[in-house]
Amino acid sequence: IRNIKDHNYIQRAATEEDLIFLLKFGKGAQKLQEEFQYKGYNLYPNPVFSNFLRNRSRYLEEVDTITNYALKRIGFNSIYEVNMVPNISDRLVMKIGDYHCGENKWLLGAGEKVPYIKHKLRQEPVLFEEFVPNARSIRIGIVGNPNKEESYFITEHTNSEYAKQNAHTSWIKNISPNETTYLYHEKGNLHISEIDNLINETKEFAIRYNTDLIGIDWVVSGDKIGLLELNDMIGIPDDERVLRVFQEHVFNLCIKHLGS
């Protein structure tokens, strides 16, 4: 196990005989994944799916033609291409770059002047996305075979005290969030009328993009449900049951690889 920042060591140590669990984050790790994929190394999770998610605006264009819960959004190559917030919804979330984790997001009104962005972010792609007020933050995850109910977990994120202290982040629910996790058979405890449809869509995306590790983020309010994003590096919630499912899945992948 190596820190993903130790690119040089990982690059030298990896071989075509290995099964490489590359839980990447950032452009350096992305380049490492590309190199290993080009060499034909055995990678987990599916690098084709990871590459698909590389450009947020582009992949969401395809996803929005499939889901029944598309949000209004529009993307630009950089902030230089837009001066005013697009008038596609009363309030919008502006997201800079393709790596977020709660960062580089602004809640803006339609027609407002785009706020000043630090120089290092100006070259990054920008996405404007419809904001759903008073919404719950729900992630539906799959670890393993999407055709098996035991592969599913559902996590609700609520504001941490840290996020609530800052007006600029109080509307974002995934900054060091409080989490409540449910297994498939506990889905009724969320009291979301469309939960079965959301689970079915998550399954369809997993099968479509041939991945056994996926997390889909949704916003759910009384008036609207929206698909926010697909994730390959999903993070395992702080729940022993889900962790056990992940451990068993990884163990089985390793046994399968050793026997091949």
Short mmCIF file of C-alpha atoms in Angstrom, two decimals:
data_model
loop_
_atom_site.label_atom_id
_atom_site.label_comp_id
_atom_site.label_asym_id
_atom_site.label_seq_id
_atom_site.Cartn_x
_atom_site.Cartn_y
_atom_site.Cartn_z
CA ILE A 1 0.00 0.00 0.00
CA ARG A 2 1.49 3.32 -1.07
CA ASN A 3 0.36 6.91 -0.86
CA ILE A 4 -1.01 7.91 -4.26
CA LYS A 5 1.36 10.92 -4.21
CA ASP A 6 4.34 8.55 -4.46
CA HIS A 7 3.96 8.36 -8.24
CA ASN A 8 7.55 7.45 -9.02
CA TYR A 9 7.68 4.45 -6.70
CA ILE A 10 4.33 3.13 -7.87
CA GLN A 11 5.37 3.58 -11.48
CA ARG A 12 8.56 1.55 -10.93
CA ALA A 13 7.02 -1.14 -8.73
CA ALA A 14 3.90 -1.99 -10.74
CA THR A 15 4.02 -4.90 -13.19
CA GLU A 16 1.65 -6.56 -15.61
CA GLU A 17 1.26 -9.46 -13.17
CA ASP A 18 -0.21 -7.26 -10.45
CA LEU A 19 -3.81 -6.43 -9.65
CA ILE A 20 -3.58 -2.71 -8.98
CA PHE A 21 -6.18 -1.01 -6.80
CA LEU A 22 -5.63 2.56 -7.87
CA LEU A 23 -7.82 4.71 -5.66
CA LYS A 24 -6.77 7.90 -7.35
CA PHE A 25 -7.45 11.57 -6.80
CA GLY A 26 -5.94 14.38 -8.82
CA LYS A 27 -4.33 14.79 -12.21
CA GLY A 28 -1.04 13.12 -11.29
CA ALA A 29 -2.81 9.92 -10.27
CA GLN A 30 -4.94 10.18 -13.38
CA LYS A 31 -1.82 10.18 -15.58
CA LEU A 32 -0.55 7.14 -13.70
CA GLN A 33 -3.81 5.36 -14.38
CA GLU A 34 -3.58 6.26 -18.07
CA GLU A 35 -0.06 4.88 -18.29
CA PHE A 36 -1.00 1.60 -16.61
CA GLN A 37 -4.09 1.25 -18.79
CA TYR A 38 -1.98 1.81 -21.91
CA LYS A 39 0.44 -0.91 -20.74
CA GLY A 40 -2.46 -3.32 -20.26
CA TYR A 41 -2.07 -3.64 -16.48
CA ASN A 42 -4.91 -5.07 -14.39
CA LEU A 43 -6.60 -2.05 -12.81
CA TYR A 44 -9.41 -1.60 -10.32
CA PRO A 45 -11.82 0.08 -10.55
CA ASN A 46 -12.57 -0.02 -14.26
CA PRO A 47 -10.31 2.63 -15.85
CA VAL A 48 -12.66 3.03 -18.83
CA PHE A 49 -15.34 4.25 -16.45
CA SER A 50 -12.85 6.53 -14.71
CA ASN A 51 -11.82 8.05 -18.03
CA PHE A 52 -15.46 8.62 -18.93
CA LEU A 53 -15.89 10.70 -15.77
CA ARG A 54 -12.83 12.83 -16.42
CA ASN A 55 -14.75 15.71 -18.00
CA ARG A 56 -17.74 16.54 -15.82
CA SER A 57 -19.72 18.59 -18.34
CA ARG A 58 -19.17 16.12 -21.16
CA TYR A 59 -20.18 12.98 -19.28
CA LEU A 60 -23.21 14.69 -17.74
CA GLU A 61 -24.44 15.56 -21.23
CA GLU A 62 -24.73 11.84 -21.90
CA VAL A 63 -26.04 10.94 -18.45
CA ASP A 64 -28.77 13.59 -18.68
CA THR A 65 -30.14 11.95 -21.82
CA ILE A 66 -30.56 8.69 -19.87
CA THR A 67 -31.74 9.64 -16.40
CA ASN A 68 -35.31 10.60 -15.57
CA TYR A 69 -33.96 13.14 -13.09
CA ALA A 70 -31.85 15.52 -15.17
CA LEU A 71 -31.01 18.97 -13.81
CA LYS A 72 -30.68 22.09 -15.93
CA ARG A 73 -26.99 22.78 -16.53
CA ILE A 74 -24.54 24.25 -18.98
CA GLY A 75 -20.78 23.90 -19.21
CA PHE A 76 -17.91 26.05 -20.51
CA ASN A 77 -14.25 25.30 -21.18
CA SER A 78 -13.12 28.02 -18.76
CA ILE A 79 -14.36 31.02 -16.83
CA TYR A 80 -13.03 33.26 -19.61
CA GLU A 81 -15.98 32.19 -21.76
CA VAL A 82 -18.66 33.57 -19.44
CA ASN A 83 -19.18 36.90 -17.66
CA MET A 84 -22.72 36.52 -16.35
CA VAL A 85 -24.42 33.60 -14.64
CA PRO A 86 -26.62 31.86 -17.26
CA ASN A 87 -30.36 32.35 -16.94
CA ILE A 88 -31.36 28.68 -16.87
CA SER A 89 -32.72 28.64 -13.31
CA ASP A 90 -33.36 31.18 -10.55
CA ARG A 91 -30.36 29.99 -8.56
CA LEU A 92 -27.41 27.99 -9.80
CA VAL A 93 -24.35 26.26 -8.47
CA MET A 94 -21.13 27.18 -10.23
CA LYS A 95 -18.54 24.40 -10.10
CA ILE A 96 -14.96 25.00 -11.20
CA GLY A 97 -12.84 22.05 -12.30
CA ASP A 98 -13.51 18.33 -12.41
CA TYR A 99 -12.37 17.54 -8.85
CA HIS A 100 -14.62 18.91 -6.13
CA CYS A 101 -15.27 17.09 -2.84
CA GLY A 102 -17.23 20.15 -1.74
CA GLU A 103 -14.63 22.67 -2.91
CA ASN A 104 -14.69 25.34 -5.63
CA LYS A 105 -18.45 25.75 -5.59
CA TRP A 106 -20.49 28.95 -5.52
CA LEU A 107 -24.25 29.46 -5.10
CA LEU A 108 -25.31 32.29 -7.43
CA GLY A 109 -28.39 33.96 -8.85
CA ALA A 110 -29.23 33.97 -12.54
CA GLY A 111 -27.89 37.05 -14.29
CA GLU A 112 -25.34 37.86 -11.60
CA LYS A 113 -21.81 38.79 -12.55
CA VAL A 114 -19.48 35.82 -12.24
CA PRO A 115 -17.36 36.27 -9.10
CA TYR A 116 -13.60 36.71 -9.26
CA ILE A 117 -11.83 33.36 -9.50
CA LYS A 118 -8.27 32.74 -8.38
CA HIS A 119 -5.79 32.50 -11.23
CA LYS A 120 -5.04 28.77 -10.84
CA LEU A 121 -8.71 27.94 -11.41
CA ARG A 122 -9.33 30.20 -14.37
CA GLN A 123 -8.17 27.62 -16.90
CA GLU A 124 -10.37 24.88 -15.42
CA PRO A 125 -13.74 23.96 -16.95
CA VAL A 126 -16.80 25.53 -15.34
CA LEU A 127 -20.28 24.06 -14.92
CA PHE A 128 -23.45 25.97 -14.01
CA GLU A 129 -26.09 23.69 -12.50
CA GLU A 130 -29.65 24.20 -11.30
CA PHE A 131 -29.85 24.51 -7.51
CA VAL A 132 -32.56 22.52 -5.73
CA PRO A 133 -33.43 24.28 -2.45
CA ASN A 134 -34.25 22.45 0.78
CA ALA A 135 -32.99 19.21 -0.73
CA ARG A 136 -31.61 16.11 0.93
CA SER A 137 -28.21 14.83 -0.19
CA ILE A 138 -28.38 11.12 -1.05
CA ARG A 139 -25.70 8.79 -2.39
CA ILE A 140 -26.59 5.36 -3.73
CA GLY A 141 -23.55 3.12 -3.96
CA ILE A 142 -22.80 -0.29 -5.41
CA VAL A 143 -19.91 -2.46 -4.29
CA GLY A 144 -19.87 -5.69 -6.28
CA ASN A 145 -22.47 -7.27 -8.54
CA PRO A 146 -25.21 -4.71 -9.35
CA ASN A 147 -27.70 -7.57 -9.75
CA LYS A 148 -27.39 -8.46 -6.05
CA GLU A 149 -29.29 -6.49 -3.41
CA GLU A 150 -26.50 -6.96 -0.86
CA SER A 151 -24.18 -4.90 -3.09
CA TYR A 152 -26.13 -1.69 -2.41
CA PHE A 153 -25.86 0.96 0.25
CA ILE A 154 -27.57 4.32 0.60
CA THR A 155 -26.00 7.20 2.51
CA GLU A 156 -27.63 10.48 3.47
CA HIS A 157 -25.30 13.42 4.07
CA THR A 158 -26.29 16.22 6.41
CA ASN A 159 -24.43 19.41 7.25
CA SER A 160 -21.57 19.16 9.67
CA GLU A 161 -21.23 21.86 12.32
CA TYR A 162 -18.13 23.05 10.46
CA ALA A 163 -20.11 23.65 7.26
CA LYS A 164 -22.93 25.42 9.10
CA GLN A 165 -20.54 28.00 10.52
CA ASN A 166 -19.78 29.45 7.10
CA ALA A 167 -22.58 30.99 5.06
CA HIS A 168 -20.63 30.22 1.88
CA THR A 169 -20.66 26.47 2.62
CA SER A 170 -23.78 25.96 4.74
CA TRP A 171 -25.75 24.89 1.66
CA ILE A 172 -23.20 22.16 0.78
CA LYS A 173 -23.88 18.90 2.57
CA ASN A 174 -20.75 16.91 1.67
CA ILE A 175 -18.04 18.90 3.45
CA SER A 176 -17.00 16.58 6.28
CA PRO A 177 -20.67 15.57 6.49
CA ASN A 178 -22.62 13.69 9.07
CA GLU A 179 -23.62 10.38 7.48
CA THR A 180 -26.46 7.95 7.97
CA THR A 181 -26.15 4.74 5.97
CA TYR A 182 -28.80 2.22 5.02
CA LEU A 183 -28.55 -1.18 3.38
CA TYR A 184 -30.85 -2.19 0.55
CA HIS A 185 -33.44 -3.81 2.81
CA GLU A 186 -33.54 -0.64 4.93
CA LYS A 187 -34.35 1.68 1.99
CA GLY A 188 -37.87 2.31 3.28
CA ASN A 189 -36.41 4.07 6.30
CA LEU A 190 -35.43 7.01 4.09
CA HIS A 191 -39.10 7.74 3.25
CA ILE A 192 -38.27 8.70 -0.33
CA SER A 193 -41.14 7.78 -2.63
CA GLU A 194 -38.86 7.44 -5.67
CA ILE A 195 -36.15 5.40 -3.93
CA ASP A 196 -36.75 2.25 -5.99
CA ASN A 197 -36.46 4.26 -9.22
CA LEU A 198 -33.22 5.85 -8.01
CA ILE A 199 -31.80 2.44 -7.12
CA ASN A 200 -32.84 1.06 -10.52
CA GLU A 201 -31.14 3.94 -12.33
CA THR A 202 -27.98 3.39 -10.29
CA LYS A 203 -28.06 -0.25 -11.36
CA GLU A 204 -28.59 0.70 -15.01
CA PHE A 205 -25.60 3.06 -14.97
CA ALA A 206 -23.39 0.43 -13.31
CA ILE A 207 -24.27 -2.11 -15.99
CA ARG A 208 -24.04 0.41 -18.83
CA TYR A 209 -20.54 1.51 -17.83
CA ASN A 210 -19.38 -1.94 -16.71
CA THR A 211 -18.37 -1.05 -13.18
CA ASP A 212 -18.79 -2.82 -9.86
CA LEU A 213 -17.82 0.27 -7.87
CA ILE A 214 -20.04 3.32 -8.34
CA GLY A 215 -21.70 6.02 -6.29
CA ILE A 216 -24.41 8.28 -7.67
CA ASP A 217 -25.27 11.51 -5.86
CA TRP A 218 -28.82 12.82 -5.86
CA VAL A 219 -30.63 15.85 -4.49
CA VAL A 220 -34.10 15.04 -3.22
CA SER A 221 -36.71 17.60 -2.23
CA GLY A 222 -40.48 17.55 -2.01
CA ASP A 223 -40.67 19.30 -5.37
CA LYS A 224 -37.78 17.87 -7.38
CA ILE A 225 -35.22 15.09 -7.60
CA GLY A 226 -32.00 15.64 -9.50
CA LEU A 227 -28.99 13.53 -10.46
CA LEU A 228 -25.85 15.43 -9.46
CA GLU A 229 -22.97 13.22 -10.52
CA LEU A 230 -21.48 9.76 -10.98
CA ASN A 231 -18.41 8.73 -8.98
CA ASP A 232 -15.83 5.97 -9.38
CA MET A 233 -13.83 6.80 -6.24
CA ILE A 234 -16.81 6.53 -3.97
CA GLY A 235 -15.32 6.26 -0.50
CA ILE A 236 -16.75 3.66 1.84
CA PRO A 237 -19.06 5.13 4.49
CA ASP A 238 -18.24 4.75 8.15
CA ASP A 239 -20.46 1.70 8.48
CA GLU A 240 -19.07 -1.71 9.44
CA ARG A 241 -21.61 -3.54 7.31
CA VAL A 242 -20.67 -1.73 4.11
CA LEU A 243 -16.98 -2.00 4.95
CA ARG A 244 -17.39 -5.75 5.33
CA VAL A 245 -19.07 -5.98 1.90
CA PHE A 246 -16.20 -4.00 0.38
CA GLN A 247 -13.57 -6.16 2.09
CA GLU A 248 -15.22 -9.37 0.87
CA HIS A 249 -15.49 -7.99 -2.65
CA VAL A 250 -11.81 -7.01 -2.73
CA PHE A 251 -10.81 -10.38 -1.30
CA ASN A 252 -12.78 -12.22 -3.99
CA LEU A 253 -11.22 -10.07 -6.73
CA CYS A 254 -7.76 -10.96 -5.41
CA ILE A 255 -8.56 -14.68 -5.24
CA LYS A 256 -9.91 -14.56 -8.78
CA HIS A 257 -6.76 -12.77 -9.99
CA LEU A 258 -4.43 -15.24 -8.28
CA GLY A 259 -6.28 -18.12 -9.89
CA SER A 260 -6.18 -16.68 -13.39
#
